[in-house]
PDB file of C-alpha atoms and ligand atoms in Angstrom:
ATOM      1  CA  MET A  19     -19.381  21.224   4.798  1.00 84.00           C
ATOM      2  CA  ILE A  20     -16.025  20.888   6.521  1.00 94.00           C
ATOM      3  CA  GLN A  21     -17.505  22.502   9.659  1.00 95.00           C
ATOM      4  CA  ASP A  22     -19.761  19.476  10.041  1.00 97.00           C
ATOM      5  CA  ILE A  23     -16.640  17.164  10.467  1.00 98.00           C
ATOM      6  CA  SER A  24     -15.750  16.450  13.922  1.00 97.00           C
ATOM      7  CA  GLU A  25     -12.416  14.706  13.078  1.00 97.00           C
ATOM      8  CA  VAL A  26     -10.483  14.453   9.827  1.00 98.00           C
ATOM      9  CA  LEU A  27      -9.287  10.872   9.467  1.00 98.00           C
ATOM     10  CA  PHE A  28      -7.487  11.243   6.103  1.00 98.00           C
ATOM     11  CA  ASP A  29      -6.855  14.201   3.956  1.00 98.00           C
ATOM     12  CA  GLU A  30      -6.488  14.142   0.080  1.00 98.00           C
ATOM     13  CA  ALA A  31      -2.805  13.896   0.000  1.00 98.00           C
ATOM     14  CA  THR A  32      -2.854  11.025   2.572  1.00 98.00           C
ATOM     15  CA  ILE A  33      -5.528   9.134   0.469  1.00 98.00           C
ATOM     16  CA  LEU A  34      -3.658   9.560  -2.742  1.00 98.00           C
ATOM     17  CA  HIS A  35      -0.391   8.367  -1.310  1.00 98.00           C
ATOM     18  CA  ARG A  36      -2.056   5.306  -0.053  1.00 98.00           C
ATOM     19  CA  LEU A  37      -3.817   4.666  -3.347  1.00 98.00           C
ATOM     20  CA  ASP A  38      -0.271   4.642  -4.908  1.00 98.00           C
ATOM     21  CA  THR A  39       0.719   1.748  -2.990  1.00 98.00           C
ATOM     22  CA  LEU A  40      -2.687   0.044  -3.416  1.00 98.00           C
ATOM     23  CA  ALA A  41      -2.686   0.435  -7.102  1.00 98.00           C
ATOM     24  CA  ARG A  42       0.796  -1.147  -7.334  1.00 98.00           C
ATOM     25  CA  LYS A  43      -0.461  -4.134  -5.551  1.00 98.00           C
ATOM     26  CA  ILE A  44      -3.436  -4.570  -7.746  1.00 98.00           C
ATOM     27  CA  SER A  45      -1.334  -3.977 -10.935  1.00 98.00           C
ATOM     28  CA  ALA A  46       1.077  -6.809  -9.925  1.00 98.00           C
ATOM     29  CA  GLU A  47      -1.772  -9.091  -9.024  1.00 98.00           C
ATOM     30  CA  TYR A  48      -3.501  -8.489 -12.599  1.00 98.00           C
ATOM     31  CA  GLU A  49      -0.651  -8.130 -14.798  1.00 98.00           C
ATOM     32  CA  GLY A  50      -1.114 -10.120 -18.153  1.00 97.00           C
ATOM     33  CA  LYS A  51      -4.778 -10.947 -16.912  1.00 98.00           C
ATOM     34  CA  ASP A  52      -8.117  -9.762 -18.312  1.00 97.00           C
ATOM     35  CA  LEU A  53      -9.344  -7.549 -15.694  1.00 97.00           C
ATOM     36  CA  THR A  54     -12.938  -5.964 -15.334  1.00 97.00           C
ATOM     37  CA  VAL A  55     -13.310  -3.565 -12.551  1.00 97.00           C
ATOM     38  CA  VAL A  56     -16.929  -3.530 -11.154  1.00 96.00           C
ATOM     39  CA  ALA A  57     -17.427  -0.195  -8.926  1.00 96.00           C
ATOM     40  CA  LEU A  58     -20.417   0.065  -6.612  1.00 95.00           C
ATOM     41  CA  LEU A  59     -22.291   3.236  -6.983  1.00 92.00           C
ATOM     42  CA  THR A  60     -22.437   5.952  -5.780  1.00 92.00           C
ATOM     43  CA  GLY A  61     -20.052   5.749  -2.940  1.00 94.00           C
ATOM     44  CA  SER A  62     -17.056   4.428  -4.818  1.00 96.00           C
ATOM     45  CA  VAL A  63     -16.974   6.958  -7.673  1.00 97.00           C
ATOM     46  CA  ILE A  64     -14.198   9.151  -6.511  1.00 98.00           C
ATOM     47  CA  PHE A  65     -12.330   6.101  -5.096  1.00 98.00           C
ATOM     48  CA  MET A  66     -12.544   4.462  -8.564  1.00 98.00           C
ATOM     49  CA  ALA A  67     -11.428   7.637 -10.403  1.00 98.00           C
ATOM     50  CA  ASP A  68      -8.519   8.165  -8.387  1.00 98.00           C
ATOM     51  CA  LEU A  69      -7.450   4.377  -8.034  1.00 98.00           C
ATOM     52  CA  LEU A  70      -7.974   3.404 -11.729  1.00 98.00           C
ATOM     53  CA  ARG A  71      -5.858   6.231 -13.028  1.00 98.00           C
ATOM     54  CA  ARG A  72      -2.946   4.760 -11.053  1.00 98.00           C
ATOM     55  CA  ILE A  73      -3.360   1.134 -12.633  1.00 98.00           C
ATOM     56  CA  PRO A  74      -1.381   1.115 -15.983  1.00 98.00           C
ATOM     57  CA  LEU A  75      -3.364  -2.073 -17.145  1.00 97.00           C
ATOM     58  CA  PRO A  76      -5.758  -2.441 -20.120  1.00 97.00           C
ATOM     59  CA  LEU A  77      -8.637  -2.979 -17.888  1.00 96.00           C
ATOM     60  CA  GLN A  78     -12.428  -2.583 -18.388  1.00 96.00           C
ATOM     61  CA  VAL A  79     -14.632  -0.646 -16.171  1.00 96.00           C
ATOM     62  CA  ASP A  80     -18.337  -1.348 -15.259  1.00 95.00           C
ATOM     63  CA  CYS A  81     -20.584  -0.037 -12.352  1.00 93.00           C
ATOM     64  CA  LEU A  82     -23.208  -1.720 -10.264  1.00 92.00           C
ATOM     65  CA  ALA A  83     -25.899   0.284  -8.525  1.00 91.00           C
ATOM     66  CA  VAL A  84     -26.689  -0.925  -4.980  1.00 87.00           C
ATOM     67  CA  SER A  85     -27.999   0.517  -1.813  1.00 78.00           C
ATOM     68  CA  SER A  86     -28.144  -0.848   1.815  1.00 75.00           C
ATOM     69  CA  TYR A  87     -27.818   2.250   3.889  1.00 59.00           C
ATOM     70  CA  HIS A  88     -30.577   4.691   5.256  1.00 63.00           C
ATOM     71  CA  GLY A  89     -29.086   7.557   7.088  1.00 65.00           C
ATOM     72  CA  THR A  90     -26.477   6.174   9.347  1.00 72.00           C
ATOM     73  CA  GLN A  91     -27.623   2.585   9.802  1.00 70.00           C
ATOM     74  CA  SER A  92     -27.451  -0.411   7.498  1.00 67.00           C
ATOM     75  CA  LYS A  93     -30.745  -1.755   6.420  1.00 65.00           C
ATOM     76  CA  GLY A  94     -29.511  -5.155   6.258  1.00 70.00           C
ATOM     77  CA  THR A  95     -30.872  -5.677   2.816  1.00 79.00           C
ATOM     78  CA  VAL A  96     -29.303  -4.744  -0.385  1.00 80.00           C
ATOM     79  CA  THR A  97     -31.160  -3.516  -3.321  1.00 79.00           C
ATOM     80  CA  PHE A  98     -29.657  -3.943  -6.830  1.00 80.00           C
ATOM     81  CA  ARG A  99     -30.748  -0.875  -8.712  1.00 74.00           C
ATOM     82  CA  GLN A 100     -28.951  -1.542 -11.966  1.00 67.00           C
ATOM     83  CA  THR A 101     -26.715  -4.500 -12.810  1.00 66.00           C
ATOM     84  CA  PRO A 102     -23.561  -4.392 -15.126  1.00 63.00           C
ATOM     85  CA  VAL A 103     -24.089  -5.009 -18.785  1.00 65.00           C
ATOM     86  CA  ALA A 104     -20.608  -6.206 -19.704  1.00 77.00           C
ATOM     87  CA  ASP A 105     -19.924  -9.757 -20.611  1.00 87.00           C
ATOM     88  CA  LEU A 106     -17.703 -11.047 -17.918  1.00 93.00           C
ATOM     89  CA  SER A 107     -16.729 -14.442 -19.286  1.00 95.00           C
ATOM     90  CA  ASN A 108     -12.975 -15.428 -19.109  1.00 97.00           C
ATOM     91  CA  ARG A 109     -12.370 -12.195 -17.123  1.00 97.00           C
ATOM     92  CA  HIS A 110     -10.958 -11.529 -13.716  1.00 98.00           C
ATOM     93  CA  VAL A 111     -13.361  -9.393 -11.890  1.00 97.00           C
ATOM     94  CA  LEU A 112     -12.448  -6.915  -9.071  1.00 98.00           C
ATOM     95  CA  ILE A 113     -15.205  -5.437  -6.999  1.00 97.00           C
ATOM     96  CA  LEU A 114     -14.417  -1.889  -5.704  1.00 98.00           C
ATOM     97  CA  ASP A 115     -16.518  -0.447  -2.751  1.00 98.00           C
ATOM     98  CA  ASP A 116     -16.168   2.633  -0.706  1.00 98.00           C
ATOM     99  CA  ILE A 117     -16.483   1.012   2.903  1.00 97.00           C
ATOM    100  CA  LEU A 118     -16.642  -2.419   4.453  1.00 97.00           C
ATOM    101  CA  ASP A 119     -19.053  -2.207   7.454  1.00 95.00           C
ATOM    102  CA  THR A 120     -21.118  -5.340   8.238  1.00 94.00           C
ATOM    103  CA  GLY A 121     -20.050  -6.893   4.853  1.00 96.00           C
ATOM    104  CA  ILE A 122     -23.768  -7.486   3.946  1.00 95.00           C
ATOM    105  CA  THR A 123     -23.279  -5.279   0.782  1.00 95.00           C
ATOM    106  CA  LEU A 124     -19.956  -7.157  -0.303  1.00 97.00           C
ATOM    107  CA  ARG A 125     -21.384 -10.660   0.475  1.00 97.00           C
ATOM    108  CA  THR A 126     -24.516 -10.047  -1.506  1.00 95.00           C
ATOM    109  CA  VAL A 127     -22.531  -8.749  -4.583  1.00 95.00           C
ATOM    110  CA  LEU A 128     -19.980 -11.478  -4.262  1.00 97.00           C
ATOM    111  CA  ASP A 129     -22.664 -13.957  -4.293  1.00 96.00           C
ATOM    112  CA  HIS A 130     -24.294 -12.513  -7.221  1.00 94.00           C
ATOM    113  CA  PHE A 131     -21.189 -12.623  -9.403  1.00 95.00           C
ATOM    114  CA  ALA A 132     -20.179 -16.190  -7.948  1.00 96.00           C
ATOM    115  CA  LYS A 133     -23.284 -17.610  -9.894  1.00 94.00           C
ATOM    116  CA  ASP A 134     -21.354 -16.541 -13.171  1.00 93.00           C
ATOM    117  CA  LYS A 135     -19.202 -19.662 -13.665  1.00 95.00           C
ATOM    118  CA  THR A 136     -17.516 -18.279 -16.637  1.00 96.00           C
ATOM    119  CA  ILE A 137     -15.741 -15.425 -14.442  1.00 97.00           C
ATOM    120  CA  LEU A 138     -11.996 -16.638 -13.880  1.00 98.00           C
ATOM    121  CA  SER A 139     -11.592 -14.921 -10.334  1.00 98.00           C
ATOM    122  CA  LEU A 140     -13.438 -12.661  -8.096  1.00 98.00           C
ATOM    123  CA  LYS A 141     -11.891 -10.311  -5.719  1.00 98.00           C
ATOM    124  CA  SER A 142     -12.743  -7.091  -3.752  1.00 98.00           C
ATOM    125  CA  CYS A 143     -11.159  -3.866  -2.795  1.00 98.00           C
ATOM    126  CA  VAL A 144     -12.321  -1.206  -0.344  1.00 98.00           C
ATOM    127  CA  LEU A 145     -11.318   2.091   0.298  1.00 98.00           C
ATOM    128  CA  LEU A 146     -12.164   1.880   4.117  1.00 98.00           C
ATOM    129  CA  ARG A 147     -12.842  -1.065   6.479  1.00 98.00           C
ATOM    130  CA  LYS A 148     -14.530  -0.286   9.782  1.00 97.00           C
ATOM    131  CA  LEU A 149     -13.177  -1.959  12.862  1.00 95.00           C
ATOM    132  CA  ILE A 150     -16.350  -3.641  14.235  1.00 93.00           C
ATOM    133  CA  GLU A 151     -16.674  -6.289  16.999  1.00 92.00           C
ATOM    134  CA  GLN A 152     -19.045  -8.815  15.318  1.00 91.00           C
ATOM    135  CA  PRO A 153     -17.849 -11.064  12.511  1.00 93.00           C
ATOM    136  CA  ARG A 154     -18.425  -9.716   8.985  1.00 95.00           C
ATOM    137  CA  LYS A 155     -20.399 -11.240   6.373  1.00 95.00           C
ATOM    138  CA  ALA A 156     -17.522 -10.713   3.866  1.00 97.00           C
ATOM    139  CA  GLU A 157     -13.841  -9.714   3.881  1.00 97.00           C
ATOM    140  CA  ALA A 158     -12.090  -7.670   1.194  1.00 98.00           C
ATOM    141  CA  ASP A 159      -8.906  -8.757  -0.683  1.00 98.00           C
ATOM    142  CA  PHE A 160      -7.498  -5.236  -0.780  1.00 98.00           C
ATOM    143  CA  VAL A 161      -8.037  -2.541   1.859  1.00 98.00           C
ATOM    144  CA  ALA A 162      -6.694   1.024   1.752  1.00 98.00           C
ATOM    145  CA  PHE A 163      -7.478   2.171   5.454  1.00 98.00           C
ATOM    146  CA  ASP A 164      -8.829   0.740   8.542  1.00 98.00           C
ATOM    147  CA  ILE A 165     -10.946   3.011  10.715  1.00 98.00           C
ATOM    148  CA  PRO A 166     -12.751   3.279  13.955  1.00 97.00           C
ATOM    149  CA  ASN A 167     -16.486   2.401  14.032  1.00 95.00           C
ATOM    150  CA  ALA A 168     -17.798   5.836  13.377  1.00 96.00           C
ATOM    151  CA  PHE A 169     -20.038   7.374  10.689  1.00 96.00           C
ATOM    152  CA  VAL A 170     -17.726   8.803   8.154  1.00 98.00           C
ATOM    153  CA  VAL A 171     -18.391  11.057   5.061  1.00 98.00           C
ATOM    154  CA  GLY A 172     -16.346  12.475   2.226  1.00 98.00           C
ATOM    155  CA  TYR A 173     -14.373  11.308  -0.736  1.00 98.00           C
ATOM    156  CA  GLY A 174     -17.519   9.847  -2.212  1.00 98.00           C
ATOM    157  CA  LEU A 175     -19.186   8.727   1.016  1.00 97.00           C
ATOM    158  CA  ASP A 176     -22.426  10.447   1.720  1.00 96.00           C
ATOM    159  CA  TYR A 177     -24.983  11.152   4.564  1.00 96.00           C
ATOM    160  CA  ASN A 178     -28.359  11.452   2.805  1.00 94.00           C
ATOM    161  CA  GLU A 179     -26.555  12.605  -0.359  1.00 92.00           C
ATOM    162  CA  ARG A 180     -24.412  15.234   1.311  1.00 96.00           C
ATOM    163  CA  TYR A 181     -20.568  15.408   1.525  1.00 97.00           C
ATOM    164  CA  ARG A 182     -19.717  13.184  -1.234  1.00 97.00           C
ATOM    165  CA  ASN A 183     -17.586  15.981  -2.765  1.00 97.00           C
ATOM    166  CA  LEU A 184     -15.585  16.691   0.423  1.00 98.00           C
ATOM    167  CA  PRO A 185     -11.892  15.891  -0.576  1.00 97.00           C
ATOM    168  CA  LEU A 186     -11.272  14.040   2.637  1.00 98.00           C
ATOM    169  CA  VAL A 187     -12.527  11.400   4.906  1.00 98.00           C
ATOM    170  CA  GLY A 188     -13.735  12.574   8.200  1.00 98.00           C
ATOM    171  CA  VAL A 189     -16.289  11.695  10.979  1.00 98.00           C
ATOM    172  CA  LEU A 190     -19.574  13.413  10.566  1.00 97.00           C
ATOM    173  CA  SER A 191     -20.589  15.429  13.899  1.00 97.00           C
ATOM    174  CA  PRO A 192     -23.497  14.416  15.909  1.00 96.00           C
ATOM    175  CA  GLU A 193     -25.074  17.821  15.201  1.00 96.00           C
ATOM    176  CA  ALA A 194     -24.802  17.464  11.616  1.00 96.00           C
ATOM    177  CA  ILE A 195     -26.313  13.857  11.822  1.00 96.00           C
ATOM    178  CA  THR A 196     -29.397  15.343  13.694  1.00 95.00           C
ATOM    179  CA  ARG A 197     -29.597  18.500  11.363  1.00 94.00           C
ATOM    180  CA  TYR A 198     -29.614  16.491   8.113  1.00 94.00           C
ATOM    181  CA  ALA A 199     -31.670  13.638   9.128  1.00 93.00           C
ATOM    182  CA  LYS A 200     -34.438  12.589   6.883  1.00 79.00           C
ATOM    183  CA  GLU A 201     -37.967  13.078   8.267  1.00 59.00           C
TER     184      GLU A 201
HETATM  185  P1  XMP B 312     -22.119  -2.884   4.833  1.00 56.86           P
HETATM  186  O1  XMP B 312     -22.790  -2.900   6.325  1.00 56.86           O
HETATM  187  O2  XMP B 312     -22.999  -3.666   3.983  1.00 56.86           O
HETATM  188  O3  XMP B 312     -22.101  -1.525   4.388  1.00 56.86           O
HETATM  189  O4  XMP B 312     -20.734  -3.413   4.756  1.00 56.86           O
HETATM  190  C1  XMP B 312     -21.364  -0.993   3.190  1.00 56.86           C
HETATM  191  C2  XMP B 312     -22.118   0.061   2.722  1.00 56.86           C
HETATM  192  O5  XMP B 312     -22.786   0.789   3.622  1.00 56.86           O
HETATM  193  C3  XMP B 312     -22.447   2.276   3.534  1.00 56.86           C
HETATM  194  N1  XMP B 312     -21.867   2.694   4.732  1.00 56.86           N
HETATM  195  C4  XMP B 312     -21.361   3.916   5.063  1.00 56.86           C
HETATM  196  N2  XMP B 312     -21.586   5.033   4.391  1.00 56.86           N
HETATM  197  N3  XMP B 312     -20.567   6.381   6.025  1.00 56.86           N
HETATM  198  C5  XMP B 312     -21.140   6.278   4.717  1.00 56.86           C
HETATM  199  O6  XMP B 312     -21.305   7.230   4.298  1.00 56.86           O
HETATM  200  C6  XMP B 312     -20.195   5.109   6.808  1.00 56.86           C
HETATM  201  O7  XMP B 312     -19.694   5.290   7.810  1.00 56.86           O
HETATM  202  C7  XMP B 312     -20.709   4.054   6.312  1.00 56.86           C
HETATM  203  N4  XMP B 312     -20.672   2.637   6.725  1.00 56.86           N
HETATM  204  C8  XMP B 312     -21.344   1.862   5.612  1.00 56.86           C
HETATM  205  C9  XMP B 312     -21.647   2.324   2.196  1.00 56.86           C
HETATM  206  O8  XMP B 312     -22.543   2.716   1.140  1.00 56.86           O
HETATM  207  C10 XMP B 312     -21.173   0.866   1.953  1.00 56.86           C
HETATM  208  O9  XMP B 312     -21.230   0.659   0.588  1.00 56.86           O
END
């Protein structure tokens, strides 16, 4: 797998070091508040596991399965494949996602939860934020890393379901993009 990475952006030690800082910020924000973290599947699972173990608060966790990407391109529409079951009334909700690109996914998810007027607050946290030229549909409240506008994989992020278990974030080589493209 590693031979398909043209550039390693962040190795595991760098990611975990950054998550220590991010977890401290999130812990300070939600201290004394009833927090539910909603992780977007599948890309944020590894980020969620490492981040949440660094937050010493009595939080609840739920997951939401959404999909918007096909290969290396955003489809522009977001499909909810499964919605959370937990009761979010009188709770502070923090959405976790792997990467913020166009912001279409995050916008759709935020709009979905904003309809629930019993939620006390709604914020978002992403591992990666791509630097893109066009305005984004949504911004995140907490960001671990800014990255160039390249297609990246690893640490939960996939290309046609490959590379999620790579313990780093790296740019996928053009050869691998061609080799593992879906017909
Ligand atoms: P949008 O454009 O909606 O994209 O902000 C967010 C979702 O798209 C996926 N995505 C990527 N997945 N490498 C990936 O493996 C990437 O470089 C990439 N860029 C966007 C991701 O699922 C994210 O939730």
